[in-house]
Tab-separated table of N, CA, C and O in Angstrom:
chain	number	residue	atom	x	y	z
A	13	UNK	N	-4.862	-7.939	-4.163
A	13	UNK	CA	-5.690	-8.748	-4.744
A	13	UNK	C	-5.741	-10.111	-4.153
A	13	UNK	O	-4.772	-10.672	-3.890
A	14	UNK	N	-6.991	-10.675	-3.984
A	14	UNK	CA	-7.054	-11.938	-3.360
A	14	UNK	C	-6.922	-12.947	-4.530
A	14	UNK	O	-7.820	-13.326	-5.268
A	15	UNK	N	-5.702	-13.565	-4.561
A	15	UNK	CA	-5.292	-14.503	-5.540
A	15	UNK	C	-5.956	-15.867	-5.385
A	15	UNK	O	-6.293	-16.577	-6.380
A	16	UNK	N	-6.367	-16.024	-4.311
A	16	UNK	CA	-7.072	-17.448	-3.985
A	16	UNK	C	-8.458	-17.405	-4.808
A	16	UNK	O	-8.739	-18.499	-5.376
A	17	UNK	N	-9.144	-16.315	-4.683
A	17	UNK	CA	-10.470	-16.264	-5.435
A	17	UNK	C	-10.227	-16.424	-7.072
A	17	UNK	O	-10.916	-16.993	-7.636
A	18	UNK	N	-9.100	-15.756	-7.459
A	18	UNK	CA	-8.756	-15.731	-8.829
A	18	UNK	C	-8.353	-17.131	-9.363
A	18	UNK	O	-8.940	-17.542	-10.323
A	19	UNK	N	-7.702	-17.706	-8.470
A	19	UNK	CA	-7.109	-19.195	-8.804
A	19	UNK	C	-8.412	-20.140	-8.804
A	19	UNK	O	-8.516	-21.136	-9.747
A	20	UNK	N	-9.216	-19.881	-7.824
A	20	UNK	CA	-10.494	-20.753	-7.902
A	20	UNK	C	-11.437	-20.492	-8.939
A	20	UNK	O	-11.927	-21.457	-9.634
A	21	UNK	N	-11.621	-19.311	-9.360
A	21	UNK	CA	-12.420	-18.993	-10.483
A	21	UNK	C	-11.840	-19.563	-11.813
A	21	UNK	O	-12.689	-20.021	-12.546
A	22	UNK	N	-10.582	-19.421	-11.963
A	22	UNK	CA	-10.016	-19.844	-13.211
A	22	UNK	C	-9.984	-21.361	-13.210
A	22	UNK	O	-10.190	-22.049	-14.293
A	23	UNK	N	-9.835	-21.993	-12.208
A	23	UNK	CA	-9.865	-23.557	-12.026
A	23	UNK	C	-11.308	-24.049	-12.162
A	23	UNK	O	-11.382	-25.012	-12.967
A	24	UNK	N	-12.349	-23.383	-11.656
A	24	UNK	CA	-13.669	-23.827	-11.944
A	24	UNK	C	-14.085	-23.726	-13.470
A	24	UNK	O	-14.503	-24.504	-14.053
A	25	UNK	N	-13.632	-22.543	-14.004
A	25	UNK	CA	-13.878	-22.251	-15.484
A	25	UNK	C	-13.167	-23.343	-16.354
A	25	UNK	O	-13.770	-23.938	-17.231
A	26	UNK	N	-11.899	-23.597	-16.080
A	26	UNK	CA	-11.175	-24.613	-16.818
A	26	UNK	C	-11.561	-25.831	-16.664
A	26	UNK	O	-11.465	-26.810	-17.528
A	27	UNK	N	-11.987	-26.230	-15.428
A	27	UNK	CA	-12.394	-27.528	-15.009
A	27	UNK	C	-13.682	-27.958	-15.756
A	27	UNK	O	-13.974	-28.945	-16.304
A	28	UNK	N	-14.692	-26.989	-15.801
A	28	UNK	CA	-15.938	-27.194	-16.584
A	28	UNK	C	-15.640	-27.471	-18.055
A	28	UNK	O	-16.211	-28.314	-18.641
A	29	UNK	N	-14.825	-26.470	-18.592
A	29	UNK	CA	-14.493	-26.505	-19.974
A	29	UNK	C	-13.729	-27.999	-20.286
A	29	UNK	O	-13.999	-28.694	-21.276
A	30	UNK	N	-12.902	-28.436	-19.423
A	30	UNK	CA	-12.136	-29.763	-19.634
A	30	UNK	C	-13.105	-30.864	-19.602
A	30	UNK	O	-13.024	-31.847	-20.304
A	31	UNK	N	-14.106	-30.835	-18.592
A	31	UNK	CA	-14.991	-31.907	-18.587
A	31	UNK	C	-15.919	-32.014	-19.859
A	31	UNK	O	-16.139	-33.088	-20.430
A	32	UNK	N	-16.532	-30.755	-20.216
A	32	UNK	CA	-17.330	-30.941	-21.347
A	32	UNK	C	-16.637	-31.270	-22.564
A	32	UNK	O	-17.149	-32.079	-23.430
A	33	UNK	N	-15.348	-30.757	-22.832
A	33	UNK	CA	-14.534	-31.035	-24.069
A	33	UNK	C	-14.235	-32.596	-24.025
A	33	UNK	O	-14.084	-33.142	-25.108
A	34	UNK	N	-13.904	-33.172	-22.831
A	34	UNK	CA	-13.457	-34.566	-22.747
A	34	UNK	C	-14.633	-35.454	-22.969
A	34	UNK	O	-14.298	-36.496	-23.691
A	35	UNK	N	-15.745	-35.221	-22.585
A	35	UNK	CA	-16.871	-36.141	-22.632
A	35	UNK	C	-17.923	-35.813	-23.494
A	35	UNK	O	-18.675	-36.640	-23.728
A	36	UNK	N	-17.926	-34.596	-24.171
A	36	UNK	CA	-18.949	-34.244	-25.115
A	36	UNK	C	-18.505	-33.459	-26.300
A	36	UNK	O	-18.978	-32.528	-26.810
A	37	UNK	N	-17.412	-34.044	-26.951
A	37	UNK	CA	-16.776	-33.254	-28.037
A	37	UNK	C	-17.706	-33.167	-29.245
A	37	UNK	O	-17.647	-32.177	-29.993
A	38	UNK	N	-18.479	-34.358	-29.543
A	38	UNK	CA	-19.326	-34.200	-30.638
A	38	UNK	C	-20.483	-33.115	-30.363
A	38	UNK	O	-20.839	-32.468	-31.301
A	39	UNK	N	-20.959	-33.041	-29.137
A	39	UNK	CA	-21.965	-32.082	-28.871
A	39	UNK	C	-21.531	-30.768	-29.066
A	39	UNK	O	-22.136	-29.866	-29.598
A	40	UNK	N	-20.202	-30.492	-28.616
A	40	UNK	CA	-19.659	-29.111	-28.736
A	40	UNK	C	-19.456	-28.771	-30.286
A	40	UNK	O	-19.909	-27.664	-30.683
A	41	UNK	N	-19.023	-29.736	-30.989
A	41	UNK	CA	-18.869	-29.533	-32.419
A	41	UNK	C	-20.329	-29.141	-33.125
A	41	UNK	O	-20.337	-28.297	-33.962
A	42	UNK	N	-21.258	-29.879	-32.865
A	42	UNK	CA	-22.643	-29.684	-33.332
A	42	UNK	C	-23.099	-28.275	-32.831
A	42	UNK	O	-23.597	-27.558	-33.616
A	43	UNK	N	-22.833	-27.968	-31.630
A	43	UNK	CA	-23.262	-26.697	-31.072
A	43	UNK	C	-22.632	-25.443	-31.785
A	43	UNK	O	-23.141	-24.341	-31.800
A	44	UNK	N	-21.346	-25.629	-32.278
A	44	UNK	CA	-20.660	-24.668	-33.024
A	44	UNK	C	-20.973	-24.826	-34.556
A	44	UNK	O	-20.333	-23.869	-35.171
A	45	UNK	N	-21.785	-25.698	-34.917
A	45	UNK	CA	-22.228	-25.697	-36.338
A	45	UNK	C	-21.028	-26.318	-37.211
A	45	UNK	O	-20.942	-26.013	-38.427
A	46	UNK	N	-20.209	-27.261	-36.652
A	46	UNK	CA	-19.086	-27.837	-37.260
A	46	UNK	C	-19.476	-29.284	-37.522
A	46	UNK	O	-20.152	-29.988	-36.806
A	47	UNK	N	-18.851	-29.887	-38.599
A	47	UNK	CA	-18.871	-31.281	-38.869
A	47	UNK	C	-18.154	-32.109	-37.754
A	47	UNK	O	-16.923	-31.681	-37.450
A	48	UNK	N	-18.667	-33.155	-37.424
A	48	UNK	CA	-17.923	-34.081	-36.403
A	48	UNK	C	-17.113	-35.169	-37.172
A	48	UNK	O	-17.676	-35.990	-37.861
A	49	UNK	N	-15.771	-35.040	-37.023
A	49	UNK	CA	-14.966	-36.160	-37.684
A	49	UNK	C	-14.031	-36.528	-36.612
A	49	UNK	O	-13.960	-35.861	-35.586
A	50	UNK	N	-13.316	-37.656	-36.867
A	50	UNK	CA	-12.413	-38.339	-35.759
A	50	UNK	C	-11.295	-37.429	-35.464
A	50	UNK	O	-11.024	-37.232	-34.188
A	51	UNK	N	-10.765	-36.633	-36.293
A	51	UNK	CA	-9.656	-35.758	-35.807
A	51	UNK	C	-10.111	-34.558	-35.037
A	51	UNK	O	-9.453	-34.201	-33.970
A	52	UNK	N	-11.182	-34.029	-35.369
A	52	UNK	CA	-11.776	-32.980	-34.490
A	52	UNK	C	-12.149	-33.455	-33.137
A	52	UNK	O	-11.816	-32.805	-32.114
A	53	UNK	N	-12.753	-34.585	-33.056
A	53	UNK	CA	-13.136	-35.137	-31.792
A	53	UNK	C	-11.901	-35.433	-30.890
A	53	UNK	O	-11.969	-34.982	-29.803
A	54	UNK	N	-10.826	-36.138	-31.468
A	54	UNK	CA	-9.674	-36.233	-30.687
A	54	UNK	C	-9.060	-35.016	-30.209
A	54	UNK	O	-8.589	-34.951	-29.124
A	55	UNK	N	-8.937	-34.001	-31.141
A	55	UNK	CA	-8.412	-32.702	-30.793
A	55	UNK	C	-9.000	-32.091	-29.746
A	55	UNK	O	-8.563	-31.495	-28.682
A	56	UNK	N	-10.455	-32.103	-29.568
A	56	UNK	CA	-11.198	-31.485	-28.621
A	56	UNK	C	-10.967	-32.364	-27.267
A	56	UNK	O	-10.977	-31.667	-26.136
A	57	UNK	N	-10.980	-33.614	-27.454
A	57	UNK	CA	-10.757	-34.377	-26.137
A	57	UNK	C	-9.272	-34.091	-25.527
A	57	UNK	O	-9.134	-33.966	-24.342
A	58	UNK	N	-8.298	-33.815	-26.311
A	58	UNK	CA	-6.968	-33.536	-25.917
A	58	UNK	C	-7.058	-32.203	-25.360
A	58	UNK	O	-6.367	-31.920	-24.281
A	59	UNK	N	-7.656	-31.265	-26.041
A	59	UNK	CA	-7.912	-29.918	-25.286
A	59	UNK	C	-8.631	-29.942	-23.900
A	59	UNK	O	-8.208	-29.323	-23.102
A	60	UNK	N	-9.591	-30.767	-23.876
A	60	UNK	CA	-10.200	-30.905	-22.621
A	60	UNK	C	-9.286	-31.434	-21.590
A	60	UNK	O	-9.380	-31.012	-20.421
A	61	UNK	N	-8.336	-32.390	-21.933
A	61	UNK	CA	-7.473	-32.920	-20.972
A	61	UNK	C	-6.527	-31.783	-20.436
A	61	UNK	O	-6.151	-31.702	-19.339
A	62	UNK	N	-6.049	-30.910	-21.420
A	62	UNK	CA	-5.388	-29.697	-21.100
A	62	UNK	C	-5.909	-28.881	-20.077
A	62	UNK	O	-5.428	-28.366	-19.096
A	63	UNK	N	-7.169	-28.432	-20.496
A	63	UNK	CA	-8.010	-27.617	-19.647
A	63	UNK	C	-7.978	-28.244	-18.190
A	63	UNK	O	-7.926	-27.559	-17.169
A	64	UNK	N	-8.380	-29.414	-18.050
A	64	UNK	CA	-8.708	-30.146	-16.797
A	64	UNK	C	-7.302	-30.224	-15.989
A	64	UNK	O	-7.379	-29.908	-14.926
A	65	UNK	N	-6.233	-30.450	-16.709
A	65	UNK	CA	-4.902	-30.476	-16.097
A	65	UNK	C	-4.509	-29.040	-15.586
A	65	UNK	O	-4.092	-28.886	-14.381
A	66	UNK	N	-4.758	-28.096	-16.326
A	66	UNK	CA	-4.613	-26.727	-15.887
A	66	UNK	C	-5.457	-26.378	-14.702
A	66	UNK	O	-5.053	-25.510	-13.752
A	67	UNK	N	-6.683	-26.756	-14.833
A	67	UNK	CA	-7.658	-26.535	-13.671
A	67	UNK	C	-7.057	-27.214	-12.349
A	67	UNK	O	-7.266	-26.421	-11.291
A	68	UNK	N	-6.673	-28.326	-12.437
A	68	UNK	CA	-6.171	-29.039	-11.227
A	68	UNK	C	-4.895	-28.408	-10.698
A	68	UNK	O	-4.889	-28.220	-9.517
A	69	UNK	N	-4.009	-27.948	-11.586
A	69	UNK	CA	-2.916	-27.032	-11.089
A	69	UNK	C	-3.267	-25.875	-10.354
A	69	UNK	O	-2.727	-25.517	-9.311
A	70	UNK	N	-4.344	-25.063	-10.915
A	70	UNK	CA	-4.667	-23.847	-10.361
A	70	UNK	C	-5.406	-24.225	-8.892
A	70	UNK	O	-5.250	-23.449	-8.132
A	71	UNK	N	-6.124	-25.253	-8.921
A	71	UNK	CA	-6.846	-25.560	-7.745
A	71	UNK	C	-5.899	-25.925	-6.507
A	71	UNK	O	-6.067	-25.479	-5.469
A	72	UNK	N	-4.936	-26.630	-6.924
A	72	UNK	CA	-3.883	-26.996	-5.912
A	72	UNK	C	-2.992	-25.847	-5.563
A	72	UNK	O	-2.706	-25.716	-4.276
A	73	UNK	N	-2.660	-24.828	-6.434
A	73	UNK	CA	-1.932	-23.752	-6.135
A	73	UNK	C	-2.702	-22.550	-5.341
A	73	UNK	O	-2.157	-21.586	-5.142
A	74	UNK	N	-3.879	-22.793	-5.453
A	74	UNK	CA	-4.796	-21.565	-4.852
A	74	UNK	C	-4.373	-21.035	-3.439
A	74	UNK	O	-4.528	-19.911	-3.033
A	75	UNK	N	-3.739	-21.816	-2.644
A	75	UNK	CA	-3.463	-21.585	-1.249
A	75	UNK	C	-1.966	-21.040	-1.160
A	75	UNK	O	-1.557	-20.501	-0.063
A	76	UNK	N	-1.227	-21.054	-2.257
A	76	UNK	CA	0.104	-20.381	-2.206
A	76	UNK	C	0.198	-19.013	-2.663
A	76	UNK	O	-0.805	-18.476	-3.171
A	77	UNK	N	1.246	-18.394	-2.256
A	77	UNK	CA	1.508	-16.954	-2.737
A	77	UNK	C	1.754	-16.906	-4.144
A	77	UNK	O	2.572	-17.590	-4.672
A	78	UNK	N	0.845	-16.071	-4.840
A	78	UNK	CA	1.020	-15.896	-6.334
A	78	UNK	C	1.323	-14.471	-6.582
A	78	UNK	O	0.392	-13.638	-6.101
A	79	UNK	N	2.236	-14.042	-7.419
A	79	UNK	CA	2.467	-12.586	-7.652
A	79	UNK	C	3.910	-12.416	-7.496
A	79	UNK	O	4.512	-12.999	-6.724
A	80	UNK	N	4.324	-11.359	-8.232
A	80	UNK	CA	5.848	-11.007	-8.205
A	80	UNK	C	6.600	-12.071	-8.586
A	80	UNK	O	6.300	-12.734	-9.633
A	81	UNK	N	7.585	-12.391	-7.770
A	81	UNK	CA	8.523	-13.638	-7.995
A	81	UNK	C	7.883	-14.973	-7.381
A	81	UNK	O	8.463	-15.964	-7.775
A	82	UNK	N	6.854	-14.837	-6.628
A	82	UNK	CA	6.202	-16.018	-6.003
A	82	UNK	C	5.149	-16.631	-6.859
A	82	UNK	O	4.396	-15.953	-7.357
A	83	UNK	N	5.319	-17.900	-7.096
A	83	UNK	CA	4.413	-18.594	-7.966
A	83	UNK	C	4.498	-18.019	-9.443
A	83	UNK	O	3.440	-18.138	-10.085
A	84	UNK	N	5.590	-17.676	-9.777
A	84	UNK	CA	5.751	-16.937	-11.078
A	84	UNK	C	5.295	-17.913	-12.314
A	84	UNK	O	4.669	-17.524	-13.208
A	85	UNK	N	5.728	-19.251	-12.396
A	85	UNK	CA	5.467	-20.105	-13.282
A	85	UNK	C	3.954	-20.197	-13.494
A	85	UNK	O	3.420	-20.260	-14.628
A	86	UNK	N	3.167	-20.257	-12.282
A	86	UNK	CA	1.710	-20.472	-12.362
A	86	UNK	C	1.160	-19.147	-12.982
A	86	UNK	O	0.286	-19.148	-13.802
A	87	UNK	N	1.556	-17.993	-12.617
A	87	UNK	CA	0.950	-16.724	-12.971
A	87	UNK	C	1.404	-16.472	-14.443
A	87	UNK	O	0.512	-16.000	-15.188
A	88	UNK	N	2.508	-16.915	-14.949
A	88	UNK	CA	2.959	-16.594	-16.344
A	88	UNK	C	2.170	-17.633	-17.118
A	88	UNK	O	1.600	-17.267	-18.207
A	89	UNK	N	1.976	-18.863	-16.737
A	89	UNK	CA	1.129	-19.798	-17.505
A	89	UNK	C	-0.168	-19.383	-17.701
A	89	UNK	O	-0.739	-19.511	-18.676
A	90	UNK	N	-0.762	-18.915	-16.572
A	90	UNK	CA	-2.220	-18.485	-16.557
A	90	UNK	C	-2.426	-17.234	-17.597
A	90	UNK	O	-3.184	-17.187	-18.371
A	91	UNK	N	-1.516	-16.246	-17.336
A	91	UNK	CA	-1.531	-15.042	-18.147
A	91	UNK	C	-1.402	-15.313	-19.614
A	91	UNK	O	-2.229	-14.824	-20.467
A	92	UNK	N	-0.403	-16.080	-19.965
A	92	UNK	CA	-0.194	-16.547	-21.367
A	92	UNK	C	-1.363	-17.153	-21.874
A	92	UNK	O	-1.718	-16.927	-22.981
A	93	UNK	N	-1.993	-18.137	-21.259
A	93	UNK	CA	-3.197	-18.863	-21.735
A	93	UNK	C	-4.258	-17.995	-21.894
A	93	UNK	O	-4.874	-17.978	-23.149
A	94	UNK	N	-4.685	-17.161	-20.966
A	94	UNK	CA	-5.801	-16.252	-21.082
A	94	UNK	C	-5.618	-15.222	-22.092
A	94	UNK	O	-6.526	-14.759	-22.840
A	95	UNK	N	-4.371	-14.566	-22.187
A	95	UNK	CA	-4.103	-13.517	-23.127
A	95	UNK	C	-4.140	-13.995	-24.597
A	95	UNK	O	-4.856	-13.488	-25.407
A	96	UNK	N	-3.524	-15.002	-24.880
A	96	UNK	CA	-3.303	-15.589	-26.238
A	96	UNK	C	-4.607	-16.084	-26.558
A	96	UNK	O	-5.149	-15.783	-27.771
A	97	UNK	N	-5.391	-16.764	-25.709
A	97	UNK	CA	-6.688	-17.401	-26.040
A	97	UNK	C	-7.688	-16.128	-26.277
A	97	UNK	O	-8.539	-16.460	-27.003
A	98	UNK	N	-7.634	-15.283	-25.480
A	98	UNK	CA	-8.581	-14.137	-25.562
A	98	UNK	C	-8.366	-13.376	-26.914
A	98	UNK	O	-9.292	-13.036	-27.643
A	99	UNK	N	-7.257	-13.159	-27.306
A	99	UNK	CA	-6.937	-12.520	-28.632
A	99	UNK	C	-7.285	-13.494	-29.779
A	99	UNK	O	-7.925	-12.946	-30.764
A	100	UNK	N	-7.091	-14.826	-29.732
A	100	UNK	CA	-7.504	-15.610	-30.802
A	100	UNK	C	-9.112	-15.721	-30.925
A	100	UNK	O	-9.542	-15.689	-31.938
A	101	UNK	N	-9.658	-15.733	-29.686
A	101	UNK	CA	-11.098	-15.804	-29.738
A	101	UNK	C	-11.762	-14.407	-30.352
A	101	UNK	O	-12.642	-14.402	-31.152
A	102	UNK	N	-11.133	-13.357	-29.823
A	102	UNK	CA	-11.644	-12.036	-30.340
A	102	UNK	C	-11.419	-11.830	-31.887
A	102	UNK	O	-12.297	-11.402	-32.553
A	103	UNK	N	-10.122	-12.347	-32.274
A	103	UNK	CA	-9.860	-12.282	-33.765
A	103	UNK	C	-10.793	-13.045	-34.621
A	103	UNK	O	-11.327	-12.719	-35.641
A	104	UNK	N	-11.065	-14.234	-33.997
A	104	UNK	CA	-12.049	-15.302	-34.793
A	104	UNK	C	-13.405	-14.632	-34.813
A	104	UNK	O	-13.975	-14.658	-36.093
A	105	UNK	N	-13.710	-13.991	-33.797
A	105	UNK	CA	-15.169	-13.402	-33.806
A	105	UNK	C	-15.224	-12.196	-34.733
A	105	UNK	O	-16.241	-11.992	-35.479
A	106	UNK	N	-14.036	-11.419	-34.786
A	106	UNK	CA	-14.272	-10.216	-35.512
A	106	UNK	C	-13.927	-10.337	-37.012
A	106	UNK	O	-14.022	-9.425	-37.893
A	107	UNK	N	-13.456	-11.513	-37.491
A	107	UNK	CA	-13.304	-11.886	-38.801
A	107	UNK	C	-14.391	-11.781	-39.749
A	107	UNK	O	-14.400	-12.198	-40.992
A	108	UNK	N	-15.702	-11.643	-39.114
A	108	UNK	CA	-16.749	-11.571	-39.970
A	108	UNK	C	-17.299	-12.936	-40.381
A	108	UNK	O	-18.460	-13.084	-41.000
A	109	UNK	N	-16.824	-14.019	-39.607
A	109	UNK	CA	-17.386	-15.408	-39.882
A	109	UNK	C	-18.611	-15.531	-39.097
A	109	UNK	O	-18.926	-14.592	-38.240
A	110	UNK	N	-19.415	-16.453	-39.345
A	110	UNK	CA	-20.624	-16.638	-38.797
A	110	UNK	C	-20.589	-17.477	-37.424
A	110	UNK	O	-21.294	-18.386	-37.182
A	111	UNK	N	-19.609	-17.154	-36.563
A	111	UNK	CA	-19.523	-17.805	-35.195
A	111	UNK	C	-20.628	-17.295	-34.335
A	111	UNK	O	-20.968	-16.176	-34.255
A	112	UNK	N	-20.949	-18.279	-33.398
A	112	UNK	CA	-22.054	-17.855	-32.436
A	112	UNK	C	-21.541	-16.871	-31.442
A	112	UNK	O	-20.314	-16.647	-31.246
A	113	UNK	N	-22.423	-16.223	-30.783
A	113	UNK	CA	-22.296	-15.159	-29.814
A	113	UNK	C	-21.326	-15.639	-28.703
A	113	UNK	O	-20.689	-14.778	-27.940
A	114	UNK	N	-21.470	-16.847	-28.334
A	114	UNK	CA	-20.611	-17.477	-27.166
A	114	UNK	C	-19.277	-17.208	-27.429
A	114	UNK	O	-18.326	-17.122	-26.341
A	115	UNK	N	-18.650	-17.191	-28.638
A	115	UNK	CA	-17.320	-16.961	-28.948
A	115	UNK	C	-16.872	-15.570	-28.365
A	115	UNK	O	-15.887	-15.323	-27.676
A	116	UNK	N	-17.768	-14.525	-28.602
A	116	UNK	CA	-17.484	-13.214	-28.159
A	116	UNK	C	-17.401	-13.195	-26.630
A	116	UNK	O	-16.704	-12.628	-25.975
A	117	UNK	N	-18.393	-13.863	-25.986
A	117	UNK	CA	-18.603	-13.951	-24.565
A	117	UNK	C	-17.210	-14.647	-23.981
A	117	UNK	O	-16.713	-14.115	-22.971
A	118	UNK	N	-16.907	-15.688	-24.609
A	118	UNK	CA	-15.661	-16.295	-24.079
A	118	UNK	C	-14.397	-15.387	-24.321
A	118	UNK	O	-13.635	-15.377	-23.389
A	119	UNK	N	-14.273	-14.677	-25.484
A	119	UNK	CA	-13.217	-13.744	-25.609
A	119	UNK	C	-13.155	-12.557	-24.474
A	119	UNK	O	-12.009	-12.344	-23.968
A	120	UNK	N	-14.403	-12.208	-24.130
A	120	UNK	CA	-14.382	-11.169	-22.961
A	120	UNK	C	-13.990	-11.841	-21.622
A	120	UNK	O	-13.067	-11.208	-20.997
A	121	UNK	N	-14.471	-12.978	-21.397
A	121	UNK	CA	-14.108	-13.621	-20.202
A	121	UNK	C	-12.601	-13.895	-20.046
A	121	UNK	O	-11.814	-13.701	-19.251
A	122	UNK	N	-12.028	-14.436	-21.280
A	122	UNK	CA	-10.655	-14.599	-21.451
A	122	UNK	C	-9.784	-13.457	-21.115
A	122	UNK	O	-8.800	-13.332	-20.417
A	123	UNK	N	-10.178	-12.295	-21.755
A	123	UNK	CA	-9.446	-11.057	-21.677
A	123	UNK	C	-9.573	-10.509	-20.262
A	123	UNK	O	-8.627	-9.887	-19.699
A	124	UNK	N	-10.625	-10.618	-19.608
A	124	UNK	CA	-10.704	-10.245	-18.190
A	124	UNK	C	-9.725	-10.953	-17.277
A	124	UNK	O	-9.054	-10.458	-16.584
A	125	UNK	N	-9.719	-12.303	-17.502
A	125	UNK	CA	-8.697	-13.186	-16.675
A	125	UNK	C	-7.290	-12.744	-17.059
A	125	UNK	O	-6.466	-12.846	-16.222
A	126	UNK	N	-7.028	-12.447	-18.507
A	126	UNK	CA	-5.730	-12.002	-18.753
A	126	UNK	C	-5.345	-10.828	-18.060
A	126	UNK	O	-4.160	-10.722	-17.590
A	127	UNK	N	-6.166	-9.855	-17.858
A	127	UNK	CA	-5.980	-8.553	-17.240
A	127	UNK	C	-5.613	-8.874	-15.722
A	127	UNK	O	-4.667	-8.331	-15.173
A	128	UNK	N	-6.469	-9.630	-15.062
A	128	UNK	CA	-6.173	-10.040	-13.768
A	128	UNK	C	-4.947	-10.718	-13.486
A	128	UNK	O	-4.196	-10.415	-12.513
A	129	UNK	N	-4.724	-11.771	-14.255
A	129	UNK	CA	-3.344	-12.577	-14.097
A	129	UNK	C	-2.119	-11.641	-14.491
A	129	UNK	O	-1.133	-11.837	-14.054
A	130	UNK	N	-2.384	-10.612	-15.450
A	130	UNK	CA	-1.264	-9.698	-15.717
A	130	UNK	C	-0.935	-8.755	-14.578
A	130	UNK	O	0.205	-8.569	-14.241
A	131	UNK	N	-2.041	-8.433	-13.904
A	131	UNK	CA	-1.842	-7.552	-12.627
A	131	UNK	C	-1.205	-8.413	-11.598
A	131	UNK	O	-0.308	-7.925	-10.984
A	132	UNK	N	-1.599	-9.658	-11.373
A	132	UNK	CA	-0.873	-10.458	-10.351
A	132	UNK	C	0.495	-10.699	-10.738
A	132	UNK	O	1.376	-10.690	-9.834
A	133	UNK	N	0.820	-10.865	-11.954
A	133	UNK	CA	2.231	-11.135	-12.500
A	133	UNK	C	3.087	-10.072	-12.151
A	133	UNK	O	4.232	-10.153	-11.837
A	134	UNK	N	2.622	-8.738	-12.322
A	134	UNK	CA	3.385	-7.594	-12.268
A	134	UNK	C	3.484	-6.903	-10.972
A	134	UNK	O	4.025	-5.940	-10.842
A	135	UNK	N	2.676	-7.246	-9.977
A	135	UNK	CA	2.743	-6.669	-8.686
A	135	UNK	C	3.211	-7.533	-7.592
A	135	UNK	O	3.206	-8.885	-7.787
A	136	UNK	N	3.648	-6.929	-6.540
A	136	UNK	CA	3.987	-7.738	-5.414
A	136	UNK	C	2.882	-8.270	-4.601
A	136	UNK	O	1.893	-7.539	-4.315
A	137	UNK	N	2.948	-9.463	-4.245
A	137	UNK	CA	1.714	-10.085	-3.500
A	137	UNK	C	1.702	-9.506	-2.105
A	137	UNK	O	2.575	-9.241	-1.430
A	138	UNK	N	0.431	-9.392	-1.613
A	138	UNK	CA	0.193	-8.949	-0.292
A	138	UNK	C	-0.110	-10.184	0.586
A	138	UNK	O	-0.658	-11.200	0.007
A	139	UNK	N	0.187	-10.247	1.877
A	139	UNK	CA	-0.246	-11.416	2.683
A	139	UNK	C	-1.597	-11.623	2.791
A	139	UNK	O	-2.467	-10.757	2.932
A	140	UNK	N	-1.997	-12.910	2.550
A	140	UNK	CA	-3.471	-13.328	2.557
A	140	UNK	C	-3.824	-13.488	4.152
A	140	UNK	O	-2.962	-14.034	4.829
A	141	UNK	N	-4.923	-13.066	4.488
A	141	UNK	CA	-5.465	-13.271	5.908
A	141	UNK	C	-6.575	-14.291	5.901
A	141	UNK	O	-7.221	-14.629	5.111
């Protein structure tokens, strides 16, 4: 598997999420049909900072060997983030609440990334050309 493409795709996804959450938390809350209060805004901005930090980490690590025992902290961190996040999003959408369809789409994207990072985590890396 070409881990460079996987790392770049995850970095771009999380980078976009980080920028949107950092600079537009009120707009995100309105888009999700939630009330905007100071605590929610700060929580979303902190989440944006986390996403952006993870994006930068993935972008910088894209050229290194990831998989097996190589780059294990990066692959475990990404797998855990996408697996737990995907399950949380899927559970929230299936609870019958009136969440927008974007939540289901995000759950699918997260679970696809979880499968890919799980594969990278559990297989021996091949040399990149």
